[in-house]
PDB file of C-alpha atoms and ligand atoms in Angstrom:
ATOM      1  CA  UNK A   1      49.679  18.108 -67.446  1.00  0.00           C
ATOM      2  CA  UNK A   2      51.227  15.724 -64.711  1.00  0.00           C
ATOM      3  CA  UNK A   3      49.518  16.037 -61.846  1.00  0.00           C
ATOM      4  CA  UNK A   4      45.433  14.183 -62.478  1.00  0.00           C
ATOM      5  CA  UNK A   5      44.147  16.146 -59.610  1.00  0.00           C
ATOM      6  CA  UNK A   6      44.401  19.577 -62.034  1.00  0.00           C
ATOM      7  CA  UNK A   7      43.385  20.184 -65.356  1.00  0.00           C
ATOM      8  CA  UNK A   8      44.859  22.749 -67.438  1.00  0.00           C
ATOM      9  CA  UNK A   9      43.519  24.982 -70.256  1.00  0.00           C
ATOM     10  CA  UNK A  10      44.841  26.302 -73.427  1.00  0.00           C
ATOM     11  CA  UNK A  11      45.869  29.901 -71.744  1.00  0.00           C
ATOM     12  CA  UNK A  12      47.369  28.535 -68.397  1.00  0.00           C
ATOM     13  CA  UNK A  13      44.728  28.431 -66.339  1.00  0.00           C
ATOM     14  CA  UNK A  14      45.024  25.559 -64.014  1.00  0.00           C
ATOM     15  CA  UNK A  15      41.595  24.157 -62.202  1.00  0.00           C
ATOM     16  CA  UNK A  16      41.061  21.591 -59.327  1.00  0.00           C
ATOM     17  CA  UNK A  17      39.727  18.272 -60.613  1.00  0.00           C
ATOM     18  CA  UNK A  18      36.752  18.660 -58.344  1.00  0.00           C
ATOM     19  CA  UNK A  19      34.654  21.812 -57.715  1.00  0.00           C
ATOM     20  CA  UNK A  20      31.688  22.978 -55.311  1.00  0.00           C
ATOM     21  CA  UNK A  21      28.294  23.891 -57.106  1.00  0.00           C
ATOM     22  CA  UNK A  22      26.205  26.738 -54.861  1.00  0.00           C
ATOM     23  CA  UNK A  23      23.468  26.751 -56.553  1.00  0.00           C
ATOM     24  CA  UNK A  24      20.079  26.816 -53.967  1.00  0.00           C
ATOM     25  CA  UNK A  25      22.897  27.692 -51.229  1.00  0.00           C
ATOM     26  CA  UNK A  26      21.938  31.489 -50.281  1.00  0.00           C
ATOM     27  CA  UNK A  27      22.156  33.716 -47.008  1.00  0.00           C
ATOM     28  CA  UNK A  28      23.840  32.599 -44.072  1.00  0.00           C
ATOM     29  CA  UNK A  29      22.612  28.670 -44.128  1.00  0.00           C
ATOM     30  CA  UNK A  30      24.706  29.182 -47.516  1.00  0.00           C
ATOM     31  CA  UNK A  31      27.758  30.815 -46.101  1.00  0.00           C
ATOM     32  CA  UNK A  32      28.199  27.844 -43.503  1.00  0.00           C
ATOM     33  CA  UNK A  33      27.682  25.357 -46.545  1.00  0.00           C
ATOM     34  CA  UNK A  34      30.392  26.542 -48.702  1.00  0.00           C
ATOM     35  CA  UNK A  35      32.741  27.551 -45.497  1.00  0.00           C
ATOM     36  CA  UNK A  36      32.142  23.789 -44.834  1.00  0.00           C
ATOM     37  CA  UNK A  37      33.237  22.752 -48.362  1.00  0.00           C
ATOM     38  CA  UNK A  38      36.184  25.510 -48.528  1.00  0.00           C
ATOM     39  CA  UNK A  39      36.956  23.625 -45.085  1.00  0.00           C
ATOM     40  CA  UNK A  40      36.977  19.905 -46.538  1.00  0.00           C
ATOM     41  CA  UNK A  41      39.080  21.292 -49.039  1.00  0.00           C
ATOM     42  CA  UNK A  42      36.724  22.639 -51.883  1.00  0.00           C
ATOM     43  CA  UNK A  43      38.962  25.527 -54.148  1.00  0.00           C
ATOM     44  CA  UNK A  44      36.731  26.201 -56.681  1.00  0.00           C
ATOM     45  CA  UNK A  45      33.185  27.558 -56.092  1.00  0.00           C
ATOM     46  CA  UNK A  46      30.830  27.957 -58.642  1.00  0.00           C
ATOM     47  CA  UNK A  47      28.138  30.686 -58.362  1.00  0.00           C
ATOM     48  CA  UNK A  48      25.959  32.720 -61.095  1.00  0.00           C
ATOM     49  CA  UNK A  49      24.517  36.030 -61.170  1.00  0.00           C
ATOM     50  CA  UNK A  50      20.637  34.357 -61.606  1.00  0.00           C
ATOM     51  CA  UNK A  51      21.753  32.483 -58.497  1.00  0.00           C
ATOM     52  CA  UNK A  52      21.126  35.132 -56.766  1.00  0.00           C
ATOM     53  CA  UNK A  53      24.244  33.745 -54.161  1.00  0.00           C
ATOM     54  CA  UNK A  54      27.355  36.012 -55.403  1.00  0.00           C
ATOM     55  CA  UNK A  55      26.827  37.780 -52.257  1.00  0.00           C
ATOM     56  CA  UNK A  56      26.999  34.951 -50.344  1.00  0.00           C
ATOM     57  CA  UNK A  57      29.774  33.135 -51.887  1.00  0.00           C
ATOM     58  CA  UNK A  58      31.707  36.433 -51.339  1.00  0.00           C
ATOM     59  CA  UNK A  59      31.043  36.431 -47.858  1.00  0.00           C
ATOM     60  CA  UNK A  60      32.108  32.675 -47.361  1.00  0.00           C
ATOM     61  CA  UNK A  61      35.403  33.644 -49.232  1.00  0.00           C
ATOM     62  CA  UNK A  62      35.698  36.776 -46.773  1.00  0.00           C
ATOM     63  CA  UNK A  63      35.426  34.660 -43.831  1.00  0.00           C
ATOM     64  CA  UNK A  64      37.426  31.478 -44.526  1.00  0.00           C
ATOM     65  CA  UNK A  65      41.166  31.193 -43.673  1.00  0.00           C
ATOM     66  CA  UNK A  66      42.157  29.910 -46.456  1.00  0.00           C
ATOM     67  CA  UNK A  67      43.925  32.760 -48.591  1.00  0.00           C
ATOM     68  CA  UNK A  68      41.968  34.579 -51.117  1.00  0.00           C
ATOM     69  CA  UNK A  69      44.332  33.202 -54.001  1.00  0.00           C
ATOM     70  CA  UNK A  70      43.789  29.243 -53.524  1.00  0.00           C
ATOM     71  CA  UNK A  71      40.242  30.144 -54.392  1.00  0.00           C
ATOM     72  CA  UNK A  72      38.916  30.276 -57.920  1.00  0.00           C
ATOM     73  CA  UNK A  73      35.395  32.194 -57.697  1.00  0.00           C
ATOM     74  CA  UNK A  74      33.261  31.496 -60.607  1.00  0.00           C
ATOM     75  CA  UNK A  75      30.341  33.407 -61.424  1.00  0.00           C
ATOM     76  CA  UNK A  76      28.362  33.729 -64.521  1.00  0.00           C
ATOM     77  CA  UNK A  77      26.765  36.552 -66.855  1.00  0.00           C
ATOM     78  CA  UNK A  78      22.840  35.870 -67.378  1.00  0.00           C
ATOM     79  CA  UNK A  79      21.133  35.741 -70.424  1.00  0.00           C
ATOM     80  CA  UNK A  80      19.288  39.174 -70.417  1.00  0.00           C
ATOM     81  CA  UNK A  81      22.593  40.970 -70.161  1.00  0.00           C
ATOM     82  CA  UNK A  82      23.904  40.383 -73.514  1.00  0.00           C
ATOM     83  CA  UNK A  83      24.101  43.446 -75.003  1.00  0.00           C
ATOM     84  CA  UNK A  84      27.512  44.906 -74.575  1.00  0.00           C
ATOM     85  CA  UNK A  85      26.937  47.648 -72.335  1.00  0.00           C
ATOM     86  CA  UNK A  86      24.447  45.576 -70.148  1.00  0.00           C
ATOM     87  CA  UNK A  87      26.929  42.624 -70.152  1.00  0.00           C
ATOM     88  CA  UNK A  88      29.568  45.912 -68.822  1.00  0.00           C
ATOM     89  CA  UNK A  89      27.475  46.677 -66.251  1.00  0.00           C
ATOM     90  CA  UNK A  90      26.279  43.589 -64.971  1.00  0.00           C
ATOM     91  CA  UNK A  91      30.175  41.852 -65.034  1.00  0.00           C
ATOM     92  CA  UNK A  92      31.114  44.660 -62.579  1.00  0.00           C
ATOM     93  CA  UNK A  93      27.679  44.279 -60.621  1.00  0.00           C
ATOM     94  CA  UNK A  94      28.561  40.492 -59.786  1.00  0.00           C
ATOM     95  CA  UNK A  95      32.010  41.980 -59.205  1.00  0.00           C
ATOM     96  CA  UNK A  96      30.425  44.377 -56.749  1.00  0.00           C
ATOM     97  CA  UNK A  97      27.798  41.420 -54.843  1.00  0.00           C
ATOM     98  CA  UNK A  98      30.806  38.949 -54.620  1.00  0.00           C
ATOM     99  CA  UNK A  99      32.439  42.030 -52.411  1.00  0.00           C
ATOM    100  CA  UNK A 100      35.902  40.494 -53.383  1.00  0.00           C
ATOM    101  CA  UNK A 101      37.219  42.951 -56.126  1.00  0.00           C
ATOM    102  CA  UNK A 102      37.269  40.837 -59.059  1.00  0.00           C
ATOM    103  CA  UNK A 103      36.280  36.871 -60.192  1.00  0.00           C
ATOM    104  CA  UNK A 104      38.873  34.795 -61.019  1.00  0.00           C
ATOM    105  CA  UNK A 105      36.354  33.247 -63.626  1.00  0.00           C
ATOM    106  CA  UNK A 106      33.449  34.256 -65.398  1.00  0.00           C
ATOM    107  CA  UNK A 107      31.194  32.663 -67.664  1.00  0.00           C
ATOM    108  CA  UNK A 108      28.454  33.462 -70.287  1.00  0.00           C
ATOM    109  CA  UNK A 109      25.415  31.615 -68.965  1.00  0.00           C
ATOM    110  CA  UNK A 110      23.823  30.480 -71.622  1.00  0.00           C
ATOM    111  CA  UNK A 111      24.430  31.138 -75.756  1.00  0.00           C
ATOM    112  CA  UNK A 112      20.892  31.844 -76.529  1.00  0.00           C
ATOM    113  CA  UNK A 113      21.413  31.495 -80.147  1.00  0.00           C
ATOM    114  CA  UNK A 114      17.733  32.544 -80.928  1.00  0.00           C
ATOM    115  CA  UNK A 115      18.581  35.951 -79.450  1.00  0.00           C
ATOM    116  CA  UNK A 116      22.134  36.260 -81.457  1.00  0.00           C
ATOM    117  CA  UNK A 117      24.046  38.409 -78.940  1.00  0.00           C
ATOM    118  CA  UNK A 118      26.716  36.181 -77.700  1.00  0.00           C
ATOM    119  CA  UNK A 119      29.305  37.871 -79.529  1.00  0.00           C
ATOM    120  CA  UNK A 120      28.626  41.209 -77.961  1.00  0.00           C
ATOM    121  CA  UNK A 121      28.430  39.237 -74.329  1.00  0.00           C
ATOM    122  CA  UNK A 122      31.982  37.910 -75.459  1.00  0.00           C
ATOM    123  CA  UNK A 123      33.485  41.208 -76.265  1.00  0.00           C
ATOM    124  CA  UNK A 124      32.091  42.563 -73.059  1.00  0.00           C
ATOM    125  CA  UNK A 125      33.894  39.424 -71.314  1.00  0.00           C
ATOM    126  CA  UNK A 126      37.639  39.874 -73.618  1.00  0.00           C
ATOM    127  CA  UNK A 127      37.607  43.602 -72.037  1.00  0.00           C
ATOM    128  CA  UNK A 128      36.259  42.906 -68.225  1.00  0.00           C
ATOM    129  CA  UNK A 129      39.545  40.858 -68.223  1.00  0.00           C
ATOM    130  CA  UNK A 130      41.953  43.059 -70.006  1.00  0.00           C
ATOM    131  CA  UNK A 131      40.442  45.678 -67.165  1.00  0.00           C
ATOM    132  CA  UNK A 132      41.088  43.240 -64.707  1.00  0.00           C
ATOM    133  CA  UNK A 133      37.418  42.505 -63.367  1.00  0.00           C
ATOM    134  CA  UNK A 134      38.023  39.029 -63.922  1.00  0.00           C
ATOM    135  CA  UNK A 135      40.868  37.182 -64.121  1.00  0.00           C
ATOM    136  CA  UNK A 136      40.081  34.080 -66.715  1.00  0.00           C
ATOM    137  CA  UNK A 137      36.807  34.388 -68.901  1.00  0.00           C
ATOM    138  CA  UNK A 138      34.605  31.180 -70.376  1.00  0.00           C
ATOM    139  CA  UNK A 139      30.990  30.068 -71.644  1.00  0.00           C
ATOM    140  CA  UNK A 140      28.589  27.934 -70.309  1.00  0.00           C
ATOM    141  CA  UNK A 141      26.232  25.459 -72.468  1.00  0.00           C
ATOM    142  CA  UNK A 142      28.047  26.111 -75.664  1.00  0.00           C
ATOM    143  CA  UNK A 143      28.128  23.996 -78.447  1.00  0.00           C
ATOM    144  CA  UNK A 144      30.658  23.725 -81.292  1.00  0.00           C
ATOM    145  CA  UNK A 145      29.414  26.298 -83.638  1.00  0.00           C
ATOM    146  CA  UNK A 146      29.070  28.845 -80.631  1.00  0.00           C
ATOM    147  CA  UNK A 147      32.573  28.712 -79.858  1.00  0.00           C
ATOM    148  CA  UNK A 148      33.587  28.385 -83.679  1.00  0.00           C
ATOM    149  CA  UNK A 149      31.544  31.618 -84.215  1.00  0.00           C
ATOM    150  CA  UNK A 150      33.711  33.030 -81.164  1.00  0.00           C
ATOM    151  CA  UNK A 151      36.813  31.954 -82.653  1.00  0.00           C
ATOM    152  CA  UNK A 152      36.281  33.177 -85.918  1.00  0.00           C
ATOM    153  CA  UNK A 153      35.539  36.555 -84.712  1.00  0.00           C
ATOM    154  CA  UNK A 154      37.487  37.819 -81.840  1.00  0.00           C
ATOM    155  CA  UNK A 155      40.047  34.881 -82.131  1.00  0.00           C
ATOM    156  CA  UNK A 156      39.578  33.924 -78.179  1.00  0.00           C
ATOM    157  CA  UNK A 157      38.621  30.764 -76.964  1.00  0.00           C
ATOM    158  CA  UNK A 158      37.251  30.544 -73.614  1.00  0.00           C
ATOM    159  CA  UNK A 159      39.518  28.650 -71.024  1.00  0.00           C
ATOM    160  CA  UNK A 160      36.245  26.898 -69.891  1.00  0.00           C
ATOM    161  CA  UNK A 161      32.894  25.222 -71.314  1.00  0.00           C
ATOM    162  CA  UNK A 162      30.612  24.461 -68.592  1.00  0.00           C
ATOM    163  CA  UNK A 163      28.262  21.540 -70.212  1.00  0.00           C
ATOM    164  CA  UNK A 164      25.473  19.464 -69.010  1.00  0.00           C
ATOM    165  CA  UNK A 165      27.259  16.122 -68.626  1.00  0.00           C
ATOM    166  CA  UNK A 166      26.339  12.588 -66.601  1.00  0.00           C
ATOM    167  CA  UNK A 167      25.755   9.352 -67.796  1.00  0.00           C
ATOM    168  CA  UNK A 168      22.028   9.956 -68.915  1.00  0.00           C
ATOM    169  CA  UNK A 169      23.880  12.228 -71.075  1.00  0.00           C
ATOM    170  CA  UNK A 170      27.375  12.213 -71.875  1.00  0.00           C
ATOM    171  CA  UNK A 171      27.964  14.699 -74.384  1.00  0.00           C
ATOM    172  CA  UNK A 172      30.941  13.077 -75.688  1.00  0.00           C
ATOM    173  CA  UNK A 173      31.378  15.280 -78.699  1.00  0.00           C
ATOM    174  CA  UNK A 174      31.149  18.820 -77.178  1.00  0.00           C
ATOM    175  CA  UNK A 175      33.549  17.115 -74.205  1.00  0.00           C
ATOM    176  CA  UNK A 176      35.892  16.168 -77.580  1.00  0.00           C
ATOM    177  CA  UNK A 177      35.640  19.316 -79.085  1.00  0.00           C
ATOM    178  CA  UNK A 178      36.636  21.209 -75.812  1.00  0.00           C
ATOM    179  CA  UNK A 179      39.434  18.511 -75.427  1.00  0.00           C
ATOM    180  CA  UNK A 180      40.484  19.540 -78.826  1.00  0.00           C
ATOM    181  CA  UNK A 181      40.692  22.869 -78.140  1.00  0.00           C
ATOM    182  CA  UNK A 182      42.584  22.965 -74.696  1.00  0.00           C
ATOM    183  CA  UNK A 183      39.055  23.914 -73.628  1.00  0.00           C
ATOM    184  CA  UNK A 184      38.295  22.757 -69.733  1.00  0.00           C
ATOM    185  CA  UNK A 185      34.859  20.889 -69.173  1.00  0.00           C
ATOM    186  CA  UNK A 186      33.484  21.541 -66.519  1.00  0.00           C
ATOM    187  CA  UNK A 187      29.690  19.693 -65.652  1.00  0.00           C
ATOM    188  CA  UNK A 188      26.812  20.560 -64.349  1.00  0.00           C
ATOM    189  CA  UNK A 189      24.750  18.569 -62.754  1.00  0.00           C
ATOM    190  CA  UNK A 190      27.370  15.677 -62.731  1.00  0.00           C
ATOM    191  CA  UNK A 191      25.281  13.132 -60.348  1.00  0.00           C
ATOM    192  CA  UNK A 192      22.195  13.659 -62.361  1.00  0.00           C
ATOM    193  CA  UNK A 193      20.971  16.125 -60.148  1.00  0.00           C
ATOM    194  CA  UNK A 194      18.173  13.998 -58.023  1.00  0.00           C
ATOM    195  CA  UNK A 195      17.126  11.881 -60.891  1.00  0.00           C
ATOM    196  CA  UNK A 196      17.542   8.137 -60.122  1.00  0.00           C
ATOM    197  CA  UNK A 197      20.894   7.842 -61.364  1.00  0.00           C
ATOM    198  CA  UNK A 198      22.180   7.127 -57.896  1.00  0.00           C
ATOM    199  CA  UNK A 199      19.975   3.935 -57.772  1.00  0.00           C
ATOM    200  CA  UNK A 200      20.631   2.700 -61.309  1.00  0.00           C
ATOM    201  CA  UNK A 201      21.802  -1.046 -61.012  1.00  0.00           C
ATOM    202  CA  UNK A 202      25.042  -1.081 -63.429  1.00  0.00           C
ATOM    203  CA  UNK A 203      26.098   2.764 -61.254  1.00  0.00           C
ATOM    204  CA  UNK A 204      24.971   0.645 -57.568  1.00  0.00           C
ATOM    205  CA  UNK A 205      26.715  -2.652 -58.600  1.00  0.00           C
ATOM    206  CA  UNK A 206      30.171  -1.271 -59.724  1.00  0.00           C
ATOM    207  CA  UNK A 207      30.102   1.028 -56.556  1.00  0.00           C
ATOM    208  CA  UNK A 208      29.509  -2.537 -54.288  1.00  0.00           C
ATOM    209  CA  UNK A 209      32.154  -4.298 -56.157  1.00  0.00           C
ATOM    210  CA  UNK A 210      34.587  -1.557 -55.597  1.00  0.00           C
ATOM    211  CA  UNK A 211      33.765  -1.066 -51.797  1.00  0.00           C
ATOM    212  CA  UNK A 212      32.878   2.255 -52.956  1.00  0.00           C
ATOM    213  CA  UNK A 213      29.474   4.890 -52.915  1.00  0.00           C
ATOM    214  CA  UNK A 214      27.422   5.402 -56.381  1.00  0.00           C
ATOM    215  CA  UNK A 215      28.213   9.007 -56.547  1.00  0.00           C
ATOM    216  CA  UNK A 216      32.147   8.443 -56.012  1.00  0.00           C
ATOM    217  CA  UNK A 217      31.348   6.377 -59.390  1.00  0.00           C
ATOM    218  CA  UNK A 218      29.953   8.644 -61.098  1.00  0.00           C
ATOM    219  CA  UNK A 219      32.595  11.006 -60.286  1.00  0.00           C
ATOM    220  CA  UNK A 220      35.190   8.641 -61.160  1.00  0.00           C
ATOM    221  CA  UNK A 221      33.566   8.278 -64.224  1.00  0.00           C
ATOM    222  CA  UNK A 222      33.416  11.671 -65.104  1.00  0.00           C
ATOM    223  CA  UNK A 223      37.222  12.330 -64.320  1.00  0.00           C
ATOM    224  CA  UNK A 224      37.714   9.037 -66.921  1.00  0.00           C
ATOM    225  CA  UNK A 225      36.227  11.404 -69.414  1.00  0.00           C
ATOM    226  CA  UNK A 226      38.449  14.689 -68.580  1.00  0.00           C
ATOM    227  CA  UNK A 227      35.426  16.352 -66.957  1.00  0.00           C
ATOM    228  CA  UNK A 228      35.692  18.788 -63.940  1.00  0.00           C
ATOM    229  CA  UNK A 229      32.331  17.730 -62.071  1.00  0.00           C
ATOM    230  CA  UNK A 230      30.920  20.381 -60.219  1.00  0.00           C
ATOM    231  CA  UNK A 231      28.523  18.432 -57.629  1.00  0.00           C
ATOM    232  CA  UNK A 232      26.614  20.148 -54.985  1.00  0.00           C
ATOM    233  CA  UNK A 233      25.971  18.852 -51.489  1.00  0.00           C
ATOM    234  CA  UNK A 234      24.804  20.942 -48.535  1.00  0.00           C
ATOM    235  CA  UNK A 235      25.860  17.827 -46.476  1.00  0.00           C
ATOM    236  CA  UNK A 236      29.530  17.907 -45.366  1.00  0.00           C
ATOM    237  CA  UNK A 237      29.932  14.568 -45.193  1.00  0.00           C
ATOM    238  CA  UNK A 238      28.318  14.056 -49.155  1.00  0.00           C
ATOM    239  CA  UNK A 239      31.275  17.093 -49.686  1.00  0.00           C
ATOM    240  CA  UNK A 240      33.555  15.226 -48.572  1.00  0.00           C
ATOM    241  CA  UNK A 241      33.078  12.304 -50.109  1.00  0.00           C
ATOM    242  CA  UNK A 242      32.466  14.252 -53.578  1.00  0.00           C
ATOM    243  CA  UNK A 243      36.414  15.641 -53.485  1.00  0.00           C
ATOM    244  CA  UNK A 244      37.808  11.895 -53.045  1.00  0.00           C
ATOM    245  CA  UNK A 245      39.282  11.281 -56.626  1.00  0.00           C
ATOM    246  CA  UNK A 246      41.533   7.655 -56.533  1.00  0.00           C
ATOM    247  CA  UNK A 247      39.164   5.977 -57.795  1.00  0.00           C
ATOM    248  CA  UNK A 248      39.408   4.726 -60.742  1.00  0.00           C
ATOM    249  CA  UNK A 249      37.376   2.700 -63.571  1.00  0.00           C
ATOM    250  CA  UNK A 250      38.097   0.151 -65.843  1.00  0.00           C
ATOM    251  CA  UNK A 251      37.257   0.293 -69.671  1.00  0.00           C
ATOM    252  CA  UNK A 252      34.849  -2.365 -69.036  1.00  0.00           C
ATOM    253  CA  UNK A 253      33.320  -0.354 -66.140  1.00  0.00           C
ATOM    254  CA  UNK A 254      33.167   2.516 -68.431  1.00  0.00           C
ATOM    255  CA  UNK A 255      31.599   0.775 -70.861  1.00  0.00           C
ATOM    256  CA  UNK A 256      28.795  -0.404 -68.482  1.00  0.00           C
ATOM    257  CA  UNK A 257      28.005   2.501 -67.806  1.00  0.00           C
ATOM    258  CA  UNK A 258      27.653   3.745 -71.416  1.00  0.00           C
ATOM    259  CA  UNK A 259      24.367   1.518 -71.536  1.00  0.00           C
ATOM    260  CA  UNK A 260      22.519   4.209 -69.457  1.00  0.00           C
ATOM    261  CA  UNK A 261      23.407   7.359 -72.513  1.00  0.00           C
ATOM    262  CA  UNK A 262      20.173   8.269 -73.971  1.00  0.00           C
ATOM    263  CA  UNK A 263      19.144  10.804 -76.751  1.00  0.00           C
ATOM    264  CA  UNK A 264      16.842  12.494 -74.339  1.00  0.00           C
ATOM    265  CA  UNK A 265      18.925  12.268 -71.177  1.00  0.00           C
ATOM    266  CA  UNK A 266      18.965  15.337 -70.411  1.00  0.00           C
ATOM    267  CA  UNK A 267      17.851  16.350 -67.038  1.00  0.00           C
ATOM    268  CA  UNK A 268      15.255  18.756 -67.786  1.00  0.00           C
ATOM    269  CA  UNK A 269      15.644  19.308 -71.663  1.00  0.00           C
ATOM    270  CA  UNK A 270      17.787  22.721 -71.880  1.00  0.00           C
ATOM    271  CA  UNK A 271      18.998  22.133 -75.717  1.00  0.00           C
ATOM    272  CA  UNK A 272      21.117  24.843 -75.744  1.00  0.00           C
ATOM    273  CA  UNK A 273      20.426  24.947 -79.370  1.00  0.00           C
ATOM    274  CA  UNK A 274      17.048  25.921 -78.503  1.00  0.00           C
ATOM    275  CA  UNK A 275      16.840  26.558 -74.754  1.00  0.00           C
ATOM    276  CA  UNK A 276      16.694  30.746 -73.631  1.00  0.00           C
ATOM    277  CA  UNK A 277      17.430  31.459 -70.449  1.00  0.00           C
ATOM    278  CA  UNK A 278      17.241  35.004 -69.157  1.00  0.00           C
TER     279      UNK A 278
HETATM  280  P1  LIG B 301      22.517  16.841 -50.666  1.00  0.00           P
HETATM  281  O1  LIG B 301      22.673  18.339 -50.801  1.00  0.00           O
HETATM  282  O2  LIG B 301      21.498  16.486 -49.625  1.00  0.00           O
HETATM  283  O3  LIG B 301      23.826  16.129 -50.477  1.00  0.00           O
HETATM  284  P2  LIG B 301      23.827  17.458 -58.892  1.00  0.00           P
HETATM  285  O4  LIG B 301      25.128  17.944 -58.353  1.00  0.00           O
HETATM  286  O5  LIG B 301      23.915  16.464 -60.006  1.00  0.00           O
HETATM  287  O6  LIG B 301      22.880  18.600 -59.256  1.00  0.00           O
HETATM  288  O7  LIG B 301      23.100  16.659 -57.705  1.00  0.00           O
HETATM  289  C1  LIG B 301      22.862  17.299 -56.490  1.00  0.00           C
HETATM  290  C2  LIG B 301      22.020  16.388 -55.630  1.00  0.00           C
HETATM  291  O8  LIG B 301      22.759  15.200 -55.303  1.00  0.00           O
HETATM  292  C3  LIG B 301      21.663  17.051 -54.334  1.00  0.00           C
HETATM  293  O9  LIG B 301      20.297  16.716 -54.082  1.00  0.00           O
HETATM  294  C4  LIG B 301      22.571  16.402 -53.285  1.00  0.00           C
HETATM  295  O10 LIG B 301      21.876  16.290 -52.056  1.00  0.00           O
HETATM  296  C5  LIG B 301      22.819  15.050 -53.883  1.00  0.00           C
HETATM  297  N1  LIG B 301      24.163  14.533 -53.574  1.00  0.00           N
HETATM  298  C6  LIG B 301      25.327  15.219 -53.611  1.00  0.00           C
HETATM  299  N2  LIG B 301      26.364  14.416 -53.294  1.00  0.00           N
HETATM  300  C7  LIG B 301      25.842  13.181 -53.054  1.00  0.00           C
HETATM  301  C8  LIG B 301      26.421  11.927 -52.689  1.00  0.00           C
HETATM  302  N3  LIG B 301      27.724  11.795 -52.496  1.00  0.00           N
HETATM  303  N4  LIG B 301      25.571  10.880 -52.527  1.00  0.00           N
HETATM  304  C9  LIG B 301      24.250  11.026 -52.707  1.00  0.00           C
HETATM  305  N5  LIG B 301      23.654  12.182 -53.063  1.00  0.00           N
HETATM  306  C10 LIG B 301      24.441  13.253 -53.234  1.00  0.00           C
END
């Protein structure tokens, strides 16, 4: 990899260093958000079936100018649709809302390890793509072990792990393990989704001695880390400002902002070891 405004995973596919979240952004007040952020120069848009929005990130696609293939549509399989035939059926139902004829990504929502069905999700996932519902397949919220237990039994490893990750809570060693892997992390949540990250002193005073905004920080910070941040902003000027990516940290910066990492930093305490989500 060459270019820092791409990241690349282990089976060629090649991501934007920035994408959109869409979560909350439905009907047609959603369409005009993300046709605003495919307009400031968003690519990637990130949707989920228990978003309820595939229909109107679909639409947004339909009516942009920009061609169909600069855009990677994301969406995600939800965690009552595990079994393999319901994970069949629901992969080609988001197929069906987005209106677009395949995803060029897909993702398991959430492992729900209590439940033990991952495996058949992931088998459902391996063949959606090999039937060409979706171009590039992944997992959301999975720790090492998931994707070991992946590995060892179909020998595919998703080209993307989308992660909780901000400087409350870093997650350095799934982020590792992904690196390891040729894995692409991708964040959710990356500005610490309305907590008071924004206003922390170490985030506000790096951001005045750089001339620069506390979320471009953050940002920076995560792309110092190798992490695709996937912030949301109905505001076209906050979009904006979210896809600026020169600048850059130093190490003492970065280690600054290590003070604010906290066992329980997690935004609202989804342990994905524990967590179900349906
Ligand atoms: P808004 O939609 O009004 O811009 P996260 O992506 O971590 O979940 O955080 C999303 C929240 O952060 C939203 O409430 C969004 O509000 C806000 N936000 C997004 N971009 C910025 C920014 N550049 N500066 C301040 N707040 C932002």
């Amino acid at each position: 990899m060459t270019d820092s405004s791409y990241l690349t995973s282990h089976d060629g596919l090649t991501l934007p260093a920035v994408g959109f979240g869409t979560y909350q952004l439905k009907g047609e007040a959603g369409v005009g958000s993300i046709l605003d952020a495919i307009d400031v120069g968003y690519r990637l848009l990130d949707s989920a079936f228990n978003y309820e929005n595939e229909g109107t990130v679909g639409e947004a696609v339909r009516r942009t100018g920009v061609p169909r293939e600069e855009l990677i549509v994301t969406s995600k399989l939800p965690g009552r649709h595990h079994a393999y035939e319901l994970a069949t059926q629901s992969i080609a139902e988001s197929v069906f809302r987005t209106g677009l004829g395949y995803l060029d990504l897909h993702l398991i929502h959430w492992p729900n390890p209590k439940v033990g069905k991952y495996m058949e999700a992931w088998r459902a996932m391996i063949d959606a793509r090999e039937a060409g519902l979706v171009r590039h397949i992944g997992v959301c919220n999975f720790e090492p072990e998931h994707l070991e237990t992946l590995m060892a039994e179909t020998g595919v490893l998703p080209s993307v792990n989308q992660i909780e990750v901000h400087p409350y809570f870093p997650n350095l060693e799934a982020i590792a393990w992904n690196r390891d892997h040729g894995i692409i992390t991708e964040g959710w949540s990356p500005l610490g989704r309305g907590t008071q990250l924004l206003q922390e002193p170490v985030i506000v005073g790096i951001a005045e001695r750089l001339g620069s905004d506390p979320a471009a920080v953050v940002l920076a910070w995560h792309r110092a880390h190798g992490v695709l941040p996937l912030p949301k902003s109905g505001n076209r000027e906050r979009q904006l400002a979210n896809l600026a990516t020169s600048l850059v940290l130093s190490d003492d910066d970065l280690t600054q902002i290590a003070t604010l990492a906290r066992p329980d930093g997690r935004t609202t305490g989804q342990d994905p070891l524990t967590w179900e989500e349906f």
